[in-house]
Amino acid sequence: MNLILSWLSSKGVLPHGFCYQWNPWLVWLHATSDVLVAVAYFLISAELFRFALARRDLQLRHLYVWFGLFIAACGMSHAMEVLTLWVPAYWLSGAVKAITAAVSVPTAVLLVKSMPAALHLPNPQALRAANEELARQGAILKHSEERFRQMADNIQEIFWTINPETMEVTYVSPAYEQICERSTESLYAAPVSYREIIHEEDRERVLKGLFELARTNRLDEEFRIVCPSGAVKWLRAIGFNAKNADGAVDTIVGTVQEITARKRMESAVRESEDLFRDLVEHSSDLICTHDLTGKLLSVNELPVRLLGYTKDEMLNKPMREFLPPEARDEFDGSLREVEKRGFAKGRMVVLSKSGKRRVWEYHNTLRTDGTQGPIVRGVAHDITEQVRAERALRLSEEKFSKAFLASPHAIVISNVEDGTLIEVNDSFERIVGFSRAEAIGKTSNELGIWTDESNRDEMMKEVRTLGRVRSKEIILQTKNRQRIVVDYSAEVIEIGGHGRLLSVCDDITQRKAAENELRRVSGQLLRLQDEERRKIARDLHDSTGQDLVALTTTLSQLRDAIPTSNRKVRSLLQECQTVSDRSLREIRTVSYLLHPPLLDEAGLEDAIRHFADGYEERTGIDVEIQVSPNFGRHSQEIELGLFRVVQESLTNIQRHSGSSTARIDLVRDARYICLTVKDAGKGMGCGSRKQSGKAHVPTGVGIPSMEERVKQVGGRLQVESSGKGTTVSVNVPLYA
């Protein structure tokens, strides 16, 4: 530093510090003071600039800018004073002072010019009063806006304003969202989008009226809009011009009201009027007017044609002329009743032009207002067919009642909903034991007729699904707690306009007992038959078979004893021996067919396989056998019954099907044994299906025998036949 000062001294330029003799207290006094003044000037000028930028609405805003520049320049001058204490930069200091002078002069001139305007600025009291007035007016405006907002928010009509120059919406009330199903924000974002929601058939007309509003000063249009949901609504828009103080239109205002309900009502009224007119002109009812003497004044067209007359033949004629003689006094009585009570109704017989009688149900009323004299308005309905139907119904009811009461089957009529008994016949009392008085008004559950309520629920479920039940065997309980088996049928019928359940029960207890006895006898016969077959098979094998063996042996020995030269005798003995061998084989085959001993010794599977081998050898038909693993042994009755089905089925294949193949499947699961025998032959000739003997199939093919054997073990037999072959299926429960 000393070197720099020495160098500057040699140049003849010295800093201000020399003037203060480098007195530290004096130097730092001036330096600190100038620094603080400079910083204060810079802060003041910065705030003036910020204020001027923020308050662009001030009238003397430019004065703040010049004062900011002037103060900033003054701050730079003080900063140069600090610099020149140590650095003799007097040229730079002079330049800063020159800039300060250049800024201060315009600032002074501007201040002088702005002073008159500044003197006219309001004083604090005037500003306070103006602020108070402004606050009061603002409160009034806010209150007015709140009331307008409340009205706009709660009224069901749309308030709207439009700029007349751009035709853009400037305001719309919240009802716009409810009526048009669009948000107000979307309309403000696209101020002319209101045009798009107008129905395309109404858009041109409505927009034309809106654009001409400045000239007509009135808009009143009814039109449709299409909502985003696809709903079409009817609106009525009313608009007018709002003018300013100069008489110029500065906005367009109006309201929109939804009139969809009114339009629908108008449409309904028009449709109703058209419908009424159509009903009058095309009705099959008689619609007429006549005076109190019965003279016809008007009549519609169709009843005239129905009766075979023309209008001219009926008008101005007494109604009595169109009635049979015995009904005229009754008609006169109805005229007196109308005159006295103002209305009359009933039935009357009307004669057509051809003399046929028709029955009319009429309702006449008296009209006195708006007419020159009392007029009777008549409306009649042709109930000729109804009367005939009623007569037929009565006759049918009489027939039904006779059949109902005389039927040998128990018949019950009950409510479909709750099962309450409405009527029972005599056979019900006889079969079930409850008298008519005991049964009517109660349900079958209350009487305890159903032994198993699940059966009743099942029957009712089928009734609700199909409307009827056909021939179901169920067990019921009589009054004295005896169980009976009935064949139950039921159907929903209509009686008196209400759905009723007609139930018919045929007591088949004795028949079922006879069937069980027959099954027992059949089973016993089958067992006896099997025993007899077993005995015959044993006799054939042990006796006849052994004799044939001895005969064959003897013939062989005899043949060997005859000289070879006696060829004729030897030849005869050879033929005898051949016949004996063939007879022995046939005896053994018959013995096996009557009762295979392998069935008792090894079980069903081995017996079927052994039988199939012999069958293939005898017939040339290939038999494929599939047996499920672990098929095992079963009761003698099941194994014998299934073996007989296989035996009979293969016999039928050989005799009737013409098939070269057969397949046997034996399957056992947890509950059933399933046997299936199939062939690929020509079928049974009629393409029939047989299920437990209920279908018609050709006789003589052993099906009844198979079915009886399956029944004895509690199983079910099904035979299906077509042109592609026949399938015999048996399902036998393992645990009956």
XYZ file of C-alpha atoms in Angstrom:
736
model
C 0.000 0.000 0.000
C 2.823 2.354 0.880
C 4.497 1.582 -2.457
C 1.189 2.417 -4.318
C 0.893 5.696 -2.396
C 4.539 6.560 -3.065
C 4.004 5.907 -6.766
C 0.840 8.041 -6.858
C 2.712 10.838 -4.978
C 5.396 10.791 -7.643
C 2.576 11.442 -10.174
C 1.308 14.470 -8.195
C -2.117 12.831 -7.281
C -2.921 12.109 -3.639
C -5.964 10.453 -2.050
C -8.141 12.327 0.458
C -6.504 10.380 3.258
C -3.571 12.775 2.991
C -5.940 15.664 3.646
C -6.919 13.976 6.884
C -3.224 13.324 7.648
C -4.255 9.678 7.779
C -5.781 10.206 11.141
C -7.446 6.849 11.599
C -10.413 8.202 13.547
C -11.028 10.913 11.009
C -10.578 8.591 8.014
C -12.958 5.952 9.369
C -15.491 8.568 10.403
C -15.807 9.798 6.814
C -15.619 6.290 5.357
C -18.280 4.849 7.662
C -20.618 7.811 7.195
C -20.349 7.708 3.368
C -20.856 3.924 3.299
C -24.029 4.146 5.434
C -25.395 7.047 3.354
C -24.663 5.159 0.120
C -26.357 1.995 1.388
C -29.403 3.997 2.555
C -29.623 5.754 -0.851
C -29.448 2.448 -2.693
C -32.208 0.917 -0.501
C -34.429 3.983 -0.975
C -33.971 3.946 -4.743
C -34.682 0.179 -4.885
C -37.944 0.598 -2.954
C -38.964 3.524 -5.198
C -38.352 1.367 -8.285
C -40.299 -1.551 -6.772
C -43.183 0.745 -5.815
C -43.303 2.239 -9.321
C -43.324 -1.175 -10.918
C -46.060 -2.470 -8.597
C -48.318 0.611 -8.869
C -48.641 1.169 -12.572
C -51.990 2.857 -11.946
C -50.430 5.946 -10.237
C -50.682 9.261 -12.120
C -47.184 10.454 -10.932
C -45.536 7.064 -11.366
C -42.728 8.506 -13.573
C -41.785 10.943 -10.751
C -40.987 7.961 -8.492
C -38.765 6.528 -11.227
C -36.743 9.787 -11.602
C -36.397 10.195 -7.852
C -35.165 6.608 -7.682
C -32.529 7.330 -10.327
C -31.516 10.584 -8.572
C -31.108 8.921 -5.166
C -29.207 6.005 -6.685
C -26.796 8.475 -8.318
C -26.331 10.263 -4.993
C -25.528 6.906 -3.391
C -22.837 6.322 -6.029
C -21.317 9.742 -5.234
C -20.987 8.829 -1.569
C -19.496 5.469 -2.568
C -16.859 7.340 -4.621
C -16.057 9.463 -1.556
C -15.137 6.282 0.276
C -13.017 5.106 -2.653
C -11.071 8.386 -2.973
C -10.043 8.205 0.687
C -7.469 5.630 -0.357
C -7.534 5.731 -4.165
C -7.211 9.099 -5.963
C -9.791 8.111 -8.678
C -10.934 11.686 -9.075
C -11.805 11.360 -12.765
C -14.157 8.492 -11.987
C -15.546 10.420 -9.035
C -16.120 13.414 -11.265
C -17.872 11.278 -13.863
C -20.222 9.913 -11.170
C -20.999 13.439 -10.009
C -21.667 14.430 -13.640
C -24.157 11.522 -13.941
C -25.786 12.611 -10.683
C -26.096 16.137 -12.037
C -27.595 14.816 -15.293
C -30.226 12.924 -13.317
C -30.931 15.595 -10.698
C -31.742 18.373 -13.177
C -34.593 16.464 -14.997
C -35.843 15.292 -11.615
C -36.045 18.870 -10.362
C -37.786 20.027 -13.557
C -40.248 17.139 -13.397
C -40.937 17.873 -9.712
C -41.726 21.509 -10.478
C -44.102 20.517 -13.281
C -45.814 17.805 -11.212
C -46.276 19.906 -8.108
C -49.651 21.444 -9.187
C -51.080 17.980 -9.815
C -49.647 16.754 -6.512
C -51.274 19.716 -4.703
C -54.673 18.570 -6.073
C -54.328 15.062 -4.661
C -56.985 14.366 -2.001
C -55.993 14.739 1.602
C -56.331 11.833 4.076
C -59.768 12.998 5.207
C -61.018 13.115 1.616
C -59.474 9.714 0.939
C -61.067 8.324 4.076
C -64.481 9.675 3.050
C -64.051 8.362 -0.475
C -63.044 4.964 0.891
C -66.051 4.909 3.192
C -68.374 5.774 0.289
C -66.671 3.196 -1.868
C -67.083 0.594 0.887
C -70.765 1.519 1.239
C -71.365 1.245 -2.483
C -69.391 -2.003 -2.532
C -71.547 -3.413 0.267
C -74.683 -2.440 -1.624
C -73.295 -3.976 -4.799
C -72.214 -7.106 -2.911
C -75.675 -7.427 -1.335
C -77.279 -6.964 -4.723
C -74.946 -9.512 -6.256
C -75.670 -11.965 -3.435
C -79.408 -11.599 -3.949
C -78.965 -12.017 -7.689
C -76.706 -14.995 -7.096
C -79.208 -16.599 -4.712
C -81.992 -16.035 -7.187
C -79.900 -17.351 -10.096
C -78.706 -20.351 -8.084
C -82.135 -21.412 -6.863
C -84.481 -20.592 -9.700
C -85.136 -23.385 -12.159
C -84.718 -21.129 -15.193
C -81.425 -20.312 -16.876
C -80.321 -16.653 -16.768
C -77.856 -15.739 -19.501
C -76.063 -12.767 -20.992
C -74.365 -12.602 -24.392
C -71.912 -10.132 -25.907
C -73.830 -8.595 -28.862
C -70.688 -8.202 -30.949
C -69.115 -11.668 -30.565
C -72.328 -13.508 -29.582
C -70.322 -15.180 -26.828
C -71.874 -16.095 -23.493
C -70.637 -13.822 -20.718
C -72.779 -15.243 -17.905
C -74.983 -18.287 -17.354
C -76.733 -19.320 -14.139
C -76.169 -22.717 -12.437
C -79.515 -24.018 -13.738
C -77.669 -24.526 -17.034
C -75.965 -27.589 -15.561
C -79.229 -29.223 -14.468
C -81.191 -28.482 -17.633
C -78.496 -28.885 -20.289
C -76.468 -31.525 -18.383
C -73.242 -29.614 -19.078
C -70.996 -27.666 -16.713
C -70.919 -23.876 -16.732
C -67.119 -24.074 -16.867
C -67.319 -25.839 -20.235
C -69.523 -23.046 -21.573
C -67.202 -20.325 -20.284
C -64.267 -22.187 -21.830
C -66.093 -22.286 -25.204
C -68.526 -19.322 -25.076
C -70.312 -20.193 -28.348
C -70.687 -23.920 -27.648
C -74.334 -23.305 -26.752
C -75.050 -23.466 -30.478
C -73.931 -27.098 -30.695
C -76.466 -28.423 -28.173
C -79.449 -27.046 -30.131
C -81.189 -29.789 -32.097
C -80.040 -29.683 -35.701
C -83.638 -29.312 -36.933
C -84.143 -26.200 -34.763
C -80.641 -24.690 -34.795
C -80.930 -22.469 -37.887
C -84.250 -20.963 -36.783
C -83.125 -20.252 -33.197
C -79.754 -18.748 -34.160
C -81.408 -16.587 -36.806
C -83.757 -15.158 -34.177
C -80.815 -14.584 -31.807
C -78.684 -12.803 -34.416
C -81.620 -10.555 -35.370
C -82.332 -9.654 -31.748
C -80.577 -6.299 -32.088
C -83.153 -5.369 -34.730
C -86.260 -7.082 -33.350
C -85.483 -6.476 -29.638
C -87.404 -9.654 -28.819
C -86.553 -13.373 -28.837
C -89.178 -15.980 -27.987
C -88.384 -19.412 -29.341
C -89.297 -22.965 -28.421
C -86.706 -25.535 -29.480
C -85.067 -28.824 -28.618
C -81.616 -29.583 -27.245
C -79.668 -32.838 -27.200
C -78.022 -33.633 -23.842
C -74.807 -35.680 -23.484
C -76.916 -38.565 -22.163
C -78.822 -38.589 -25.456
C -81.970 -37.173 -23.868
C -83.882 -34.651 -25.972
C -85.427 -31.771 -24.029
C -87.703 -28.921 -25.029
C -86.724 -25.363 -23.985
C -88.292 -21.921 -24.311
C -85.831 -19.033 -24.637
C -86.815 -15.370 -24.077
C -84.261 -12.655 -24.766
C -84.046 -8.847 -25.168
C -81.462 -6.115 -25.589
C -79.957 -4.254 -22.621
C -78.850 -0.707 -23.557
C -76.452 1.696 -21.852
C -77.036 5.377 -21.055
C -76.207 6.321 -24.655
C -78.912 4.003 -25.994
C -76.451 1.523 -27.485
C -76.914 -2.220 -26.981
C -74.117 -3.346 -24.686
C -75.424 -6.844 -23.818
C -78.149 -9.347 -24.621
C -79.947 -10.878 -21.653
C -82.626 -13.499 -21.302
C -83.955 -16.636 -19.655
C -84.390 -20.264 -20.695
C -87.102 -22.479 -19.237
C -87.465 -26.244 -19.706
C -90.878 -27.081 -21.163
C -90.386 -30.786 -21.832
C -93.231 -31.766 -19.518
C -95.545 -29.235 -21.147
C -94.616 -30.454 -24.617
C -95.226 -34.037 -23.571
C -98.562 -33.049 -22.131
C -99.484 -31.204 -25.312
C -98.415 -34.223 -27.334
C -100.402 -36.482 -25.026
C -103.428 -34.211 -25.371
C -103.112 -34.264 -29.152
C -102.691 -38.013 -29.110
C -105.629 -38.293 -26.740
C -107.775 -36.152 -29.017
C -106.703 -38.171 -32.039
C -107.259 -41.360 -30.124
C -110.683 -40.228 -28.947
C -111.619 -39.251 -32.481
C -110.316 -42.555 -33.757
C -112.137 -44.424 -31.012
C -115.380 -42.694 -31.849
C -115.046 -43.233 -35.580
C -113.674 -46.765 -35.456
C -115.012 -48.100 -32.176
C -116.980 -51.326 -32.184
C -119.069 -49.819 -29.379
C -122.256 -47.920 -29.938
C -121.627 -44.223 -29.274
C -124.717 -42.127 -29.760
C -126.855 -39.279 -28.485
C -130.642 -39.151 -28.273
C -133.269 -37.019 -26.628
C -135.478 -37.997 -23.717
C -138.003 -39.536 -26.097
C -135.340 -41.913 -27.423
C -134.969 -40.296 -30.854
C -131.436 -40.850 -32.146
C -129.529 -37.623 -32.836
C -126.059 -39.021 -33.659
C -124.402 -42.394 -33.942
C -120.934 -43.534 -34.944
C -120.152 -45.603 -38.025
C -119.062 -49.091 -36.984
C -122.039 -50.069 -34.806
C -124.270 -48.958 -37.669
C -122.511 -51.382 -39.973
C -122.582 -54.024 -37.261
C -126.369 -53.783 -37.083
C -126.656 -53.674 -40.874
C -128.191 -50.225 -41.173
C -127.065 -46.939 -42.677
C -126.852 -43.761 -40.632
C -129.797 -42.282 -42.495
C -131.859 -45.338 -41.573
C -131.086 -44.814 -37.878
C -130.878 -41.049 -37.323
C -134.004 -39.261 -36.128
C -135.624 -42.627 -35.489
C -136.824 -43.754 -32.054
C -134.469 -46.204 -30.424
C -137.485 -48.362 -29.560
C -137.785 -49.384 -33.231
C -134.461 -51.218 -32.980
C -135.484 -53.235 -29.902
C -137.581 -56.400 -29.652
C -141.101 -55.739 -28.331
C -140.414 -57.297 -24.917
C -137.455 -54.929 -24.321
C -139.180 -51.632 -25.162
C -140.805 -51.113 -21.775
C -137.442 -51.657 -20.115
C -135.913 -49.026 -22.420
C -138.635 -46.546 -21.503
C -137.833 -47.211 -17.856
C -134.159 -46.428 -18.472
C -135.157 -43.083 -20.059
C -137.109 -42.177 -16.920
C -134.154 -43.243 -14.752
C -131.751 -41.031 -16.759
C -134.088 -38.064 -16.451
C -134.460 -38.615 -12.706
C -130.942 -39.693 -11.612
C -128.812 -38.328 -14.447
C -127.553 -41.768 -15.547
C -128.709 -45.292 -16.268
C -126.879 -48.509 -17.045
C -127.729 -52.116 -17.764
C -128.196 -54.546 -20.600
C -130.591 -54.495 -23.522
C -131.301 -56.659 -26.552
C -130.898 -54.941 -29.940
C -132.223 -56.235 -33.245
C -130.082 -56.067 -36.355
C -131.592 -55.339 -39.737
C -131.610 -59.053 -40.499
C -133.474 -59.762 -37.290
C -130.585 -61.226 -35.312
C -130.459 -60.412 -31.627
C -127.431 -58.770 -30.096
C -126.878 -57.962 -26.442
C -125.571 -54.516 -25.528
C -124.284 -53.349 -22.158
C -124.963 -49.620 -21.952
C -124.100 -46.664 -19.750
C -126.109 -43.533 -20.494
C -125.665 -40.075 -18.936
C -127.746 -36.917 -19.118
C -126.222 -33.696 -20.474
C -127.974 -30.361 -19.972
C -125.139 -27.792 -20.115
C -124.362 -26.175 -23.460
C -127.326 -27.758 -25.240
C -130.696 -26.464 -26.311
C -132.382 -29.251 -24.455
C -131.538 -32.327 -22.392
C -129.496 -34.843 -24.377
C -128.677 -38.410 -23.420
C -125.157 -39.567 -24.262
C -125.026 -43.307 -24.684
C -122.098 -45.696 -24.819
C -122.837 -49.373 -25.290
C -120.610 -52.384 -25.660
C -121.557 -55.448 -27.650
C -121.394 -58.373 -25.220
C -123.188 -60.885 -27.421
C -120.186 -63.187 -27.557
C -119.570 -62.656 -23.852
C -123.121 -63.706 -23.050
C -122.687 -66.764 -25.236
C -119.378 -67.502 -23.521
C -121.024 -67.092 -20.117
C -123.691 -69.551 -21.107
C -121.050 -71.946 -22.414
C -119.040 -71.411 -19.241
C -122.025 -72.164 -17.062
C -122.649 -75.311 -19.082
C -118.944 -76.199 -18.824
C -118.986 -75.527 -15.103
C -122.010 -77.771 -14.740
C -120.214 -80.515 -16.658
C -117.039 -79.949 -14.648
C -119.007 -80.007 -11.422
C -120.610 -83.310 -12.372
C -117.268 -84.804 -13.408
C -115.635 -83.337 -10.294
C -118.164 -84.854 -7.938
C -118.572 -88.187 -9.748
C -114.880 -88.874 -10.405
C -113.509 -92.026 -8.730
C -110.229 -90.165 -8.205
C -109.592 -87.755 -5.356
C -109.713 -84.201 -6.788
C -108.641 -81.100 -4.869
C -108.769 -77.408 -5.864
C -106.382 -75.222 -3.852
C -104.691 -71.826 -3.872
C -101.427 -71.794 -5.777
C -99.833 -69.301 -3.368
C -100.448 -70.829 0.057
C -101.920 -74.262 -0.732
C -105.221 -73.612 1.063
C -107.845 -76.174 0.000
C -110.855 -74.543 -1.685
C -112.869 -77.569 -2.805
C -112.643 -81.381 -2.597
C -114.818 -84.100 -4.105
C -116.456 -87.144 -2.550
C -113.638 -89.462 -3.601
C -111.208 -87.302 -1.615
C -113.294 -87.851 1.490
C -113.464 -91.577 0.777
C -109.770 -92.066 -0.039
C -108.101 -89.651 2.382
C -110.683 -89.835 5.144
C -111.131 -86.085 5.806
C -114.598 -84.680 5.367
C -115.195 -81.659 3.169
C -115.773 -79.464 6.228
C -112.499 -80.662 7.792
C -110.440 -80.098 4.636
C -111.669 -76.795 3.142
C -109.807 -73.751 4.442
C -106.768 -75.734 5.545
C -103.546 -76.667 3.808
C -102.375 -80.187 3.070
C -99.558 -79.648 5.577
C -102.050 -78.747 8.279
C -104.005 -81.917 7.493
C -100.778 -83.944 7.545
C -101.475 -85.553 4.155
C -97.880 -85.431 2.873
C -95.591 -87.939 4.546
C -92.550 -86.173 3.131
C -92.795 -82.395 2.731
C -89.811 -82.455 0.366
C -92.008 -84.359 -2.097
C -94.599 -81.595 -1.934
C -91.928 -78.928 -2.411
C -90.627 -80.841 -5.429
C -94.135 -81.100 -6.905
C -94.799 -77.371 -6.377
C -91.450 -76.460 -7.912
C -92.370 -78.428 -11.029
C -95.805 -76.780 -11.093
C -94.259 -73.295 -10.938
C -91.775 -74.202 -13.659
C -93.969 -76.157 -16.099
C -97.448 -75.257 -14.900
C -98.317 -78.913 -14.290
C -97.228 -82.287 -12.919
C -97.939 -85.518 -14.745
C -98.330 -88.987 -13.180
C -95.955 -88.949 -10.209
C -96.044 -91.813 -7.715
C -96.042 -90.406 -4.188
C -96.954 -91.636 -0.723
C -99.709 -89.826 1.199
C -101.175 -90.289 4.634
C -104.869 -90.671 5.418
C -106.702 -89.242 8.377
C -106.146 -92.440 10.376
C -102.398 -92.310 9.565
C -102.438 -95.105 7.018
C -100.034 -94.681 4.129
C -101.361 -94.943 0.589
C -99.620 -94.820 -2.775
C -101.224 -92.479 -5.308
C -100.612 -91.525 -8.908
C -100.454 -87.720 -8.547
C -101.142 -85.183 -11.306
C -101.705 -81.429 -10.967
C -102.222 -78.417 -13.218
C -102.736 -74.685 -12.751
C -106.174 -73.564 -13.946
C -107.999 -70.229 -13.801
C -111.199 -69.995 -11.795
C -112.879 -66.639 -11.276
C -109.856 -64.764 -12.559
C -107.526 -66.429 -10.051
C -104.923 -69.128 -10.535
C -105.886 -72.375 -8.802
C -104.132 -75.728 -8.530
C -106.223 -78.710 -9.654
C -104.773 -81.888 -8.116
C -105.902 -85.414 -9.041
C -104.869 -88.464 -6.991
C -105.516 -92.028 -8.157
C -105.205 -94.534 -5.296
C -102.852 -97.224 -6.617
C -102.005 -98.773 -3.251
C -103.513 -102.146 -4.150
C -101.996 -102.053 -7.617
C -98.542 -101.304 -6.186
C -98.993 -104.090 -3.682
C -99.955 -106.418 -6.535
C -96.928 -105.248 -8.530
C -94.655 -105.928 -5.571
C -96.206 -109.336 -5.124
C -95.815 -109.959 -8.838
C -92.186 -108.913 -8.637
C -91.673 -111.192 -5.681
C -93.286 -114.079 -7.554
C -91.306 -113.228 -10.684
C -88.114 -113.201 -8.670
C -89.024 -116.526 -7.121
C -89.801 -117.956 -10.572
C -86.474 -116.683 -11.872
C -84.656 -118.253 -8.945
C -86.524 -121.524 -9.489
C -85.753 -121.292 -13.182
C -82.067 -120.760 -12.444
C -82.086 -123.666 -10.006
C -83.771 -125.848 -12.595
C -81.250 -124.753 -15.204
C -78.402 -125.499 -12.808
C -79.866 -128.961 -12.121
C -80.418 -129.683 -15.826
C -76.917 -128.443 -16.646
C -75.452 -130.664 -13.931
C -77.479 -133.666 -15.135
C -76.485 -133.053 -18.725
C -72.844 -132.750 -17.746
C -72.711 -135.576 -15.212
C -75.106 -138.073 -16.785
C -75.792 -137.504 -20.463
C -72.338 -136.127 -21.077
C -70.671 -139.119 -19.438
C -72.873 -141.528 -21.408
C -71.872 -139.808 -24.626
C -68.219 -140.075 -23.628
C -68.692 -143.811 -23.019
C -70.537 -144.170 -26.301
C -67.767 -142.393 -28.190
C -65.155 -144.635 -26.551
C -67.127 -147.817 -27.333
C -67.624 -146.787 -30.960
C -63.921 -146.156 -31.284
C -63.122 -149.589 -29.848
C -65.709 -151.252 -32.067
C -64.294 -149.576 -35.147
C -60.803 -150.766 -34.278
C -62.108 -154.358 -33.896
C -63.571 -154.505 -37.412
C -61.245 -155.670 -40.127
C -59.985 -152.988 -42.428
C -61.346 -154.927 -45.332
C -64.903 -154.208 -44.185
C -64.807 -150.606 -45.216
C -68.534 -150.034 -45.233
C -68.997 -150.986 -41.590
C -65.949 -149.022 -40.538
C -67.303 -145.996 -42.422
C -70.662 -146.287 -40.644
C -68.967 -146.534 -37.288
C -66.883 -143.458 -38.117
C -70.042 -141.474 -38.859
C -71.580 -142.655 -35.594
C -68.486 -141.612 -33.713
C -68.579 -138.132 -35.409
C -72.229 -137.676 -34.421
C -71.408 -138.759 -30.891
C -68.531 -136.234 -30.652
C -70.723 -133.432 -31.977
C -73.502 -134.349 -29.564
C -71.021 -134.317 -26.701
C -69.822 -130.826 -27.625
C -73.389 -129.559 -27.955
C -74.364 -131.115 -24.629
C -71.428 -129.382 -22.962
C -72.339 -126.067 -24.672
C -75.984 -126.341 -23.631
C -74.913 -127.242 -20.121
C -72.691 -124.142 -19.961
C -75.397 -121.895 -21.390
C -77.917 -123.171 -18.886
C -75.611 -122.366 -16.000
C -71.886 -121.579 -16.310
C -70.079 -123.189 -13.389
C -67.294 -120.611 -13.762
C -69.772 -117.930 -12.594
C -69.983 -119.528 -9.153
C -66.305 -120.407 -9.002
C -64.500 -117.303 -10.422
C -67.096 -114.567 -10.688
C -68.802 -112.426 -13.339
C -65.725 -111.140 -15.190
C -64.195 -114.574 -15.830
C -67.580 -116.069 -16.683
C -68.241 -113.367 -19.311
C -64.773 -113.718 -20.827
C -65.125 -117.527 -21.022
C -68.603 -117.192 -22.519
C -67.380 -114.592 -25.063
C -64.581 -116.935 -26.198
C -67.053 -119.712 -26.925
C -69.429 -117.177 -28.531
C -66.716 -115.978 -30.918
C -65.863 -119.563 -31.816
C -69.502 -120.476 -32.493
C -70.603 -117.274 -34.324
C -67.466 -115.672 -35.749
C -68.446 -112.318 -34.128
C -65.533 -110.478 -32.505
C -66.270 -109.465 -28.906
C -64.230 -106.758 -27.152
C -64.408 -106.729 -23.351
C -63.389 -103.840 -21.094
C -63.617 -104.272 -17.305
C -62.687 -101.563 -14.791
C -59.806 -102.453 -12.436
C -60.694 -104.110 -9.139
C -64.161 -105.011 -10.380
C -64.283 -107.772 -7.786
C -67.021 -110.181 -6.759
C -70.645 -109.282 -6.042
C -73.764 -110.999 -4.824
C -74.944 -114.136 -6.615
C -78.163 -112.370 -7.715
C -76.298 -109.402 -9.280
C -73.691 -111.545 -11.047
C -76.280 -113.970 -12.406
C -78.635 -111.161 -13.510
C -75.876 -109.263 -15.349
C -74.577 -112.480 -16.937
C -78.068 -113.249 -18.283
C -78.255 -109.716 -19.768
C -74.900 -110.266 -21.513
C -76.009 -113.715 -22.668
C -79.342 -112.425 -24.042
C -77.773 -109.357 -25.652
C -75.118 -111.369 -27.510
C -77.800 -113.827 -28.634
C -79.841 -110.907 -30.058
C -76.746 -109.552 -31.828
C -76.210 -112.922 -33.506
C -79.849 -113.378 -34.487
C -81.007 -109.867 -35.412
C -78.310 -107.196 -35.770
C -76.080 -108.481 -38.560
C -73.114 -106.893 -36.782
C -69.668 -108.496 -37.034
C -68.474 -106.945 -33.769
C -69.695 -106.476 -30.223
C -68.358 -104.629 -27.189
C -68.952 -105.301 -23.491
C -68.065 -102.718 -20.807
C -68.189 -103.470 -17.078
C -67.627 -100.421 -14.855
C -67.810 -100.148 -11.096
C -67.784 -96.892 -9.122
C -68.630 -96.019 -5.534
C -72.383 -96.410 -6.037
C -73.190 -98.373 -9.179
C -72.228 -101.241 -11.450
C -72.683 -100.201 -15.076
C -72.947 -102.819 -17.848
C -73.026 -101.806 -21.515
C -73.355 -104.108 -24.541
C -73.007 -102.469 -27.959
C -73.107 -103.602 -31.556
C -72.704 -101.878 -34.930
C -75.622 -103.572 -36.651
C -78.814 -102.441 -38.350
C -80.664 -101.661 -35.153
C -84.068 -102.889 -34.054
C -85.870 -101.783 -37.198
C -87.831 -98.841 -35.746
C -85.122 -96.646 -34.267
C -86.844 -96.918 -30.941
C -85.644 -96.037 -27.490
C -86.626 -98.080 -24.496
C -86.292 -96.981 -20.911
C -87.486 -99.403 -18.255
C -90.098 -100.858 -20.538
C -91.867 -97.555 -21.313
C -91.081 -97.389 -25.039
C -92.395 -99.591 -27.808
C -89.797 -101.997 -29.173
C -90.090 -105.141 -31.258
C -91.127 -108.144 -29.188
C -89.412 -111.502 -29.140
C -85.897 -110.188 -28.532
C -85.671 -111.039 -24.849
C -86.004 -107.459 -23.536
C -88.806 -108.221 -21.035
C -86.719 -111.083 -19.637
C -83.665 -108.825 -19.265
C -85.754 -106.069 -17.701
C -87.285 -108.427 -15.178
C -83.873 -109.697 -14.124
C -82.557 -106.133 -13.738
C -85.577 -105.159 -11.632
C -84.942 -108.086 -9.285
C -81.603 -106.523 -8.294
C -83.012 -102.968 -8.102
C -81.415 -101.839 -11.349
C -82.490 -99.942 -14.429
C -82.388 -101.171 -18.033
C -82.186 -98.883 -21.051
C -82.106 -99.922 -24.714
C -81.207 -97.419 -27.438
C -81.344 -98.436 -31.079
C -80.720 -96.670 -34.384
C -79.468 -97.450 -37.850
C -75.923 -97.421 -36.472
C -76.452 -100.135 -33.881
C -78.043 -101.041 -30.567
C -76.839 -100.305 -27.034
C -78.094 -102.138 -23.949
C -77.245 -100.331 -20.690
C -77.787 -101.544 -17.127
C -77.207 -99.583 -13.906
C -77.357 -101.589 -10.684
C -76.918 -99.911 -7.280
C -74.312 -101.527 -5.081
C -76.236 -100.827 -1.898
C -79.963 -101.045 -2.407
